[in-house]
Short mmCIF file of C-alpha atoms in Angstrom, two decimals:
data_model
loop_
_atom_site.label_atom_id
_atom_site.label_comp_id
_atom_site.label_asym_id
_atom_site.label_seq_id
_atom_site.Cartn_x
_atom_site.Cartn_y
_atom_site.Cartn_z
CA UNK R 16 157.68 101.05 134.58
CA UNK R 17 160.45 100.46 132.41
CA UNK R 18 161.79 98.81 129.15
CA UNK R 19 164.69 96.09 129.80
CA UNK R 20 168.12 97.77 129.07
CA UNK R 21 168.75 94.71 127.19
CA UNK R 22 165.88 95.32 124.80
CA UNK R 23 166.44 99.45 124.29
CA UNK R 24 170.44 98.20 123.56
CA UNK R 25 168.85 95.90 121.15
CA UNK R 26 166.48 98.06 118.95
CA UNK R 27 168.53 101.36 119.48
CA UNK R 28 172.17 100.13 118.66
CA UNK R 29 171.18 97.31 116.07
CA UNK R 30 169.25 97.22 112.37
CA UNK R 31 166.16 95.56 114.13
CA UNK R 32 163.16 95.59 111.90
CA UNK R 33 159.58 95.69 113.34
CA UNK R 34 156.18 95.35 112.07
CA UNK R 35 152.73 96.17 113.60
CA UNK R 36 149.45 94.34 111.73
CA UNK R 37 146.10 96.01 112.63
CA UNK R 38 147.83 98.93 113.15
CA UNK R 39 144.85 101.26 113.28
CA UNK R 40 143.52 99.29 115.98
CA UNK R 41 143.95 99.76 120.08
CA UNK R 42 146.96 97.30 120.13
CA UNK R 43 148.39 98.69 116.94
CA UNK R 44 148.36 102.46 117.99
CA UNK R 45 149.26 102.06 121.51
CA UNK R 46 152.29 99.69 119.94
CA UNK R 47 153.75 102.23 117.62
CA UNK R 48 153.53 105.23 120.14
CA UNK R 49 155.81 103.03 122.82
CA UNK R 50 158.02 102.28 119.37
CA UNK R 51 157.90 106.12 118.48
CA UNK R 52 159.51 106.97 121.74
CA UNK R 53 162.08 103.98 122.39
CA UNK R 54 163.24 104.64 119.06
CA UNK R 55 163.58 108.64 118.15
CA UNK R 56 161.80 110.20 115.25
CA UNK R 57 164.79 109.24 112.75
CA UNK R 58 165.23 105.16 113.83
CA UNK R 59 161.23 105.21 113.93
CA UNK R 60 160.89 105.83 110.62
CA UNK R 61 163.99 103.42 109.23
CA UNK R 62 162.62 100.50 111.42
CA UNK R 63 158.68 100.35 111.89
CA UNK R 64 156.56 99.29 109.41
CA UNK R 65 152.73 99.43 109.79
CA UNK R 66 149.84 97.31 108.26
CA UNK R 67 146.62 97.81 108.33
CA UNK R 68 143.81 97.10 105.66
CA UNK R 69 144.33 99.18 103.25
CA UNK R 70 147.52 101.62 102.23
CA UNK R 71 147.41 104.87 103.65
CA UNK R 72 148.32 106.76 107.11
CA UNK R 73 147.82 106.82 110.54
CA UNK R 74 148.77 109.55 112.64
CA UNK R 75 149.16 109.36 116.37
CA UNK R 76 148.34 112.38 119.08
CA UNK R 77 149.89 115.13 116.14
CA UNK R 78 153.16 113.30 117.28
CA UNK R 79 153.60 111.35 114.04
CA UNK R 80 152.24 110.32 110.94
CA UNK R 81 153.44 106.69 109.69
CA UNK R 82 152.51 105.49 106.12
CA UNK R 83 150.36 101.78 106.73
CA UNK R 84 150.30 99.37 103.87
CA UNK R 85 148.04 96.56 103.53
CA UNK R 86 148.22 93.45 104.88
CA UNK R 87 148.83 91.12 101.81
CA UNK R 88 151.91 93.42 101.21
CA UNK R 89 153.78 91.86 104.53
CA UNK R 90 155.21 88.73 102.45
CA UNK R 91 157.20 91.45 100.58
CA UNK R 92 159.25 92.44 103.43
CA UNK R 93 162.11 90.88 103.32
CA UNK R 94 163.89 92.18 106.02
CA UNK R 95 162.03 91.86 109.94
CA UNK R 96 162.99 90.96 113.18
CA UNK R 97 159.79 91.44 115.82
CA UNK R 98 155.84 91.08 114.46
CA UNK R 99 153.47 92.18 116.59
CA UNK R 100 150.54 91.10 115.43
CA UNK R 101 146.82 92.45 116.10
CA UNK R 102 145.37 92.09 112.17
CA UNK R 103 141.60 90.51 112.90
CA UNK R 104 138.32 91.42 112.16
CA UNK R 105 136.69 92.14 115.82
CA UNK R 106 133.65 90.03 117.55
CA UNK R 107 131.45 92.71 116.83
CA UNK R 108 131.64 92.59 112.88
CA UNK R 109 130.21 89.02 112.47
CA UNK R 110 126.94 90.85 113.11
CA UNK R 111 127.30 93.67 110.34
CA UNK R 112 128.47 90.76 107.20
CA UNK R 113 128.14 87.36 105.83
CA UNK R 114 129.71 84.80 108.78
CA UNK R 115 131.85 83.11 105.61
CA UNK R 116 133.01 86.27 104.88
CA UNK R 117 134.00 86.88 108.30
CA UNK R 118 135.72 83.35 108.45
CA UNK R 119 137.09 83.82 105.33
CA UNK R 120 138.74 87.18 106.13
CA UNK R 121 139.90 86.08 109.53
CA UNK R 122 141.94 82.63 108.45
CA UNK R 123 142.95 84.46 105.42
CA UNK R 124 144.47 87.40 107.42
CA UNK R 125 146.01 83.87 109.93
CA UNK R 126 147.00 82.15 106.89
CA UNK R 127 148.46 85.31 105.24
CA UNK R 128 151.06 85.68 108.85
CA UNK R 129 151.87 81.94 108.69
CA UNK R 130 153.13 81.96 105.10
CA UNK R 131 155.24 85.24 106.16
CA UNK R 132 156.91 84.04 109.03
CA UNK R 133 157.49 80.14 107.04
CA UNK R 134 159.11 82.62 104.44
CA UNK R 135 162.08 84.06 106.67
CA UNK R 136 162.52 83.08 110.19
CA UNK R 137 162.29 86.17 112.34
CA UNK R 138 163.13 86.58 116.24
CA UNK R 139 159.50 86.96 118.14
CA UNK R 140 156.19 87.24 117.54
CA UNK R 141 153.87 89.17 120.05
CA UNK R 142 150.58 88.45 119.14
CA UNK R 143 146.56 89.10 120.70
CA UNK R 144 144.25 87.00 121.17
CA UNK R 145 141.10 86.75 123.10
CA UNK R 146 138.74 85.66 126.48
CA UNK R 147 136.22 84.32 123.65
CA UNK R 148 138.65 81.18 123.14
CA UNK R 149 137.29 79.91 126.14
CA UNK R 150 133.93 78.21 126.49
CA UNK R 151 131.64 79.07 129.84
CA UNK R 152 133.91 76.30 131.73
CA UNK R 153 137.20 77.55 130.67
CA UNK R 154 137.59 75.16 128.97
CA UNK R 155 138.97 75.82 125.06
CA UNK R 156 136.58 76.03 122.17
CA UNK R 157 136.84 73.38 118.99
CA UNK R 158 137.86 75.75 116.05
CA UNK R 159 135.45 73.27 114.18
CA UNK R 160 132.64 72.11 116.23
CA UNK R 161 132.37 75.88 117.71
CA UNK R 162 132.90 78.13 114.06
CA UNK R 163 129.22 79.28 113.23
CA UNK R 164 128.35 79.42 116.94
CA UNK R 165 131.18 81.03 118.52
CA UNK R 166 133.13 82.50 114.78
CA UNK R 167 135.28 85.19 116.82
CA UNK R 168 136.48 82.51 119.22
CA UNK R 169 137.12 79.80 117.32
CA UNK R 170 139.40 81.33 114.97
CA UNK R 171 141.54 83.07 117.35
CA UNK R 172 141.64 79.35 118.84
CA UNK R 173 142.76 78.40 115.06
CA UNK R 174 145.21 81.49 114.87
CA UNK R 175 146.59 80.75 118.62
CA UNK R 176 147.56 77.26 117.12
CA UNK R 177 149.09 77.72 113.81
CA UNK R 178 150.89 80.71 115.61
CA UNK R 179 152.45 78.66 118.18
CA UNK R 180 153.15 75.54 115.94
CA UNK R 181 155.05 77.73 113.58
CA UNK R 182 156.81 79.45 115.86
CA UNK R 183 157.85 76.73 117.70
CA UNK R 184 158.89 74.61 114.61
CA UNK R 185 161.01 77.60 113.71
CA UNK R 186 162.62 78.63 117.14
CA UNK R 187 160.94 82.09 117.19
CA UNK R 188 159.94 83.69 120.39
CA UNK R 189 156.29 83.74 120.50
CA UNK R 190 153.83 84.91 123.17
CA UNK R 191 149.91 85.01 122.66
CA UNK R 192 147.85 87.57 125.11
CA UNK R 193 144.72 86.22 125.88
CA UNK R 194 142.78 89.43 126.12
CA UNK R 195 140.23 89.76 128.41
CA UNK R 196 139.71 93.69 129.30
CA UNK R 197 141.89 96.17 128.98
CA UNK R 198 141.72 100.50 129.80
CA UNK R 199 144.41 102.73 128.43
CA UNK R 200 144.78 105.70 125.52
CA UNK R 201 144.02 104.98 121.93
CA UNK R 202 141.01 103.61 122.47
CA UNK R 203 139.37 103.56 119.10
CA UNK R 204 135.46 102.99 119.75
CA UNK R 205 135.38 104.33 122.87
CA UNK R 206 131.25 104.22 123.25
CA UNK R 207 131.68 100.40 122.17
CA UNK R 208 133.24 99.91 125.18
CA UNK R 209 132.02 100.09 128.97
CA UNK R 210 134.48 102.05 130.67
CA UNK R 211 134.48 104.31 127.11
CA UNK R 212 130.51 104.61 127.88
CA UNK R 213 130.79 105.64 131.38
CA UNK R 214 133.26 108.25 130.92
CA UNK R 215 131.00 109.68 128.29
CA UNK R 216 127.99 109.99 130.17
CA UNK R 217 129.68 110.99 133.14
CA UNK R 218 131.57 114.12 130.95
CA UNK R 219 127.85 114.88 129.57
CA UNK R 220 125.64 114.33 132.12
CA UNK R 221 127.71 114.21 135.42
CA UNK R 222 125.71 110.99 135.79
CA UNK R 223 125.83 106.99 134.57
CA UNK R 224 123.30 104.60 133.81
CA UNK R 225 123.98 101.12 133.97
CA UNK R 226 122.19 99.49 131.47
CA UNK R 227 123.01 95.96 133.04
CA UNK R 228 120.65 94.07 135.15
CA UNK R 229 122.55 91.37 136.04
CA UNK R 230 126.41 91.69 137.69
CA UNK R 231 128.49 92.37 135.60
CA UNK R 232 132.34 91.30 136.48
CA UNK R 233 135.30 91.73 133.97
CA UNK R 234 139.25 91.75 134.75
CA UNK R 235 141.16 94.77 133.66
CA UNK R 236 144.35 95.61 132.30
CA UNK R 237 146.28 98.63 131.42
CA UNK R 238 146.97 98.41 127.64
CA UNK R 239 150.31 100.10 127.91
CA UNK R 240 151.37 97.63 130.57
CA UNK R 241 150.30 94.55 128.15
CA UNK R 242 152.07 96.05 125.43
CA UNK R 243 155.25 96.68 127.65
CA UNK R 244 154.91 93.10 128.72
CA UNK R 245 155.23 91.49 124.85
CA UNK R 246 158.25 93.69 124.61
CA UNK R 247 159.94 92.53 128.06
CA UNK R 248 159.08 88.82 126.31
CA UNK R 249 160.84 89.85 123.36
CA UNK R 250 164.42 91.38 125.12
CA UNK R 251 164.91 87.61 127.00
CA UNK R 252 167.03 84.98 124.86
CA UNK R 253 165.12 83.22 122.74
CA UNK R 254 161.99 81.47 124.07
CA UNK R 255 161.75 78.10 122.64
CA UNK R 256 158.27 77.14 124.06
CA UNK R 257 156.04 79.48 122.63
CA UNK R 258 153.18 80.92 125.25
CA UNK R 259 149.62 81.54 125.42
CA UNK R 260 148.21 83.51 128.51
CA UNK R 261 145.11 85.14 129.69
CA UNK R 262 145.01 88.61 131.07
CA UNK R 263 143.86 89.69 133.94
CA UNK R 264 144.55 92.10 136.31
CA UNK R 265 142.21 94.44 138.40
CA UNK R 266 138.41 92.02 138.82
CA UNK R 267 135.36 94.63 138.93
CA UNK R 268 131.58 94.56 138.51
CA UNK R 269 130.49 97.63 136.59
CA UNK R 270 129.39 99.54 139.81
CA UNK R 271 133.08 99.65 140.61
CA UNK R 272 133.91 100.75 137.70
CA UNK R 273 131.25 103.22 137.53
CA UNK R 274 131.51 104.72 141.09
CA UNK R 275 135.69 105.04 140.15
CA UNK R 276 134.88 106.91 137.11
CA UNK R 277 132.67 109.23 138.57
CA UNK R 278 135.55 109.95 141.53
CA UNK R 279 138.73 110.42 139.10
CA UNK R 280 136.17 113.44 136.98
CA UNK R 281 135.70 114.40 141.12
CA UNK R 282 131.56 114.16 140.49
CA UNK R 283 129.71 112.35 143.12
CA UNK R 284 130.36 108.35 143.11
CA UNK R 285 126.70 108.11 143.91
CA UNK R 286 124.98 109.16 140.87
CA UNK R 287 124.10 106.24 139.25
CA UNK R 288 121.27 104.42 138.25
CA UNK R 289 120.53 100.98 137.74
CA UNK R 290 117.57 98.46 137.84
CA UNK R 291 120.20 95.47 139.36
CA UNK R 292 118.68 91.93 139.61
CA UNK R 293 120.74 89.63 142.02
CA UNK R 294 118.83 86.81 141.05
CA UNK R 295 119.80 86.88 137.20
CA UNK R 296 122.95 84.95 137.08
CA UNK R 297 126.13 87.08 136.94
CA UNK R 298 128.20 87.77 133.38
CA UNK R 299 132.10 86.80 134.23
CA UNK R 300 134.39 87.47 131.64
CA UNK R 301 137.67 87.24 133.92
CA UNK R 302 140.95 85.95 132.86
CA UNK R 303 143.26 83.41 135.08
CA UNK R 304 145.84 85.26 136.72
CA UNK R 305 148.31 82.54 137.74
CA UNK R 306 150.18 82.47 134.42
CA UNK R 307 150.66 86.33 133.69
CA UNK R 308 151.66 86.80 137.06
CA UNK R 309 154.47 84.51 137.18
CA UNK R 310 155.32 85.65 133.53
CA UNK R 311 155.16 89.53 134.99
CA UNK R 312 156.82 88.89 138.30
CA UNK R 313 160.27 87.23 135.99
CA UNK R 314 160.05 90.17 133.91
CA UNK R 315 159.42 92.41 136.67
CA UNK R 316 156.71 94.59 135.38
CA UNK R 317 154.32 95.73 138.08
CA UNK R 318 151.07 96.61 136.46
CA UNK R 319 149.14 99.48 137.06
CA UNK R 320 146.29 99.85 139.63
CA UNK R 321 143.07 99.98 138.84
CA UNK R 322 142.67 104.10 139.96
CA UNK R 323 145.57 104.81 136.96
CA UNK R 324 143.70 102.75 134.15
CA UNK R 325 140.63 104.82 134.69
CA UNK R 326 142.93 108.08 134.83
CA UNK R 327 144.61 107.39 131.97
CA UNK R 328 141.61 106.56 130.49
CA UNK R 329 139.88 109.33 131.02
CA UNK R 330 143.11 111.70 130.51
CA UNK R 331 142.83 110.24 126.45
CA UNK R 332 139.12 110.68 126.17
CA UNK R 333 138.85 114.00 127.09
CA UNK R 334 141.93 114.74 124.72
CA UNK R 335 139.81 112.33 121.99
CA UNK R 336 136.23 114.31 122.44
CA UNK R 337 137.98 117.83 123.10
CA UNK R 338 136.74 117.99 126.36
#
């Protein structure tokens, strides 16, 4: 895998600007580590500019430390060429604070990206998204009808839109990543996550216990591939039509992902435990592949098999929990 020679002309001979929002996050650090080493120590620190919530630091593998601002102070930069943007308050908050809150902070952070890119047209936008902008039939959710029922996924549907509108209005390069599930390093809550989970209890217990009693399926992607994707986006000539597509990649049920686990830390794929009930019906939470891989296959990334996710997975946890 490779970056276009078009884009590392572009950000390594010109002044380009970039800035990362949610910057602390998956997307964020797994962003400014690719930037770190397209760019050199000296250009890194010129060019990238990272936001997060609050001022302060984030430091990557003891590689570097980059100074974050917060968000609100994005409107004062005069000067960018590429946003990527991953600034949201996650699903899993609504159920730790007030849902206005939550809504508030969410189309404030939406509204707060809008007003910077209406202030001074920039050249693309890579932005995340999410599966939860999808009802059970695929079919989209109503950022009104669906806001106190489905919060999380209604206003990334609202953020999707004013992102796209803008964009196009202005003739900036914009593509949306409908994220489904993705494996990769930087993984900030690892236990939050399943693959995260399993690698834990298999490091502690050479052992995993499914919790789930249904099937579980969910369609994974390596991060760094995703992120390598926005920037292939970025290098073409300017995309007029701004895009919005789902994720995908490798489709598993957890015993897959379970049994591979177990085999990369070389402990026997058949200790695992589960009470599994065929007749409960199954959790999907798969993205349409039709879209990415045409969008892939013109930029001709090839992303990674399923075996290298959980490797590099692992590789980063055991580095993360000093294993």
């Amino acid at each position: 895998m490779s970056v276009s020679s078009n884009f590392r002309s572009k950000i390594i001979n010109e002044n380009t600007i970039f800035a990362v929002t949610g910057a602390s996050g998956w997307f964020g650090r797994s962003t400014l580590n690719l930037l770190w080493e397209l760019l050199g120590e000296a250009n890194f620190y010129k060019r990238v500019y990272a936001f997060s919530s609050k001022d302060g630091a984030i430091t990557i593998e003891n590689k570097f430390t980059l100074p974050t601002q917060s968000l609100e102070k994005i409107v004062e930069l005069k000067s960018l060429d590429y946003l990527f943007h991953y600034a949201f308050l996650t699903r899993d908050r609504v159920e730790h604070m007030d849902i206005q809150s939550y809504i508030d902070i969410n189309t404030g952070i939406t509204d707060l990206i809008v007003k910077r890119l209406k202030q001074e047209a920039i050249k693309g936008v890579f932005a995340t998204s999410s599966g939860a902008v999808y009802n059970q039939d695929y079919t989209l959710v109503d950022c009104d009808r669906e806001l106190t029922k489905n919060p999380y996924g209604a206003l990334k549907r609202r953020e999707e839109i004013l992102l796209t509108e803008t964009c196009e209005s202005l003739e900036i390069s914009c593509l949306v990543l409908r994220v489904f599930s993705v494996m990769g390093a930087f993984m900030t809550k690892p236990t939050a996550y399943a693959v995260g989970d399993f690698v834990y209890q298999a490091l502690n217990s050479q052992h995993i216990n499914i919790l789930a009693e249904r099937p579980v399926w969910r369609s994974y992607t390596h991060i760094q591939d995703l992120v390598y994707l926005g920037i292939l986006y970025l290098s073409e000539p300017p995309q007029l039509t701004p895009m919005c597509v789902d994720t995908c990649g490798c489709i598993v049920e957890m015993d897959t992902l379970a049994r591979q686990v177990l085999s990369c830390l070389q402990i026997d794929p058949n200790s695992i435990s589960r009470n599994l009930n065929l007749l409960i019906e199954p959790s999907r939470y798969v993205g349409k592949s039709t879209e990415i891989d045409q969008l892939s296959s013109r930029l001709n990334l090839h992303f990674s098999p399923f075996t290298k996710q959980v490797l590099d997975t692992i590789t980063y946890l055991k580095m993360f929990w000093k294993v």
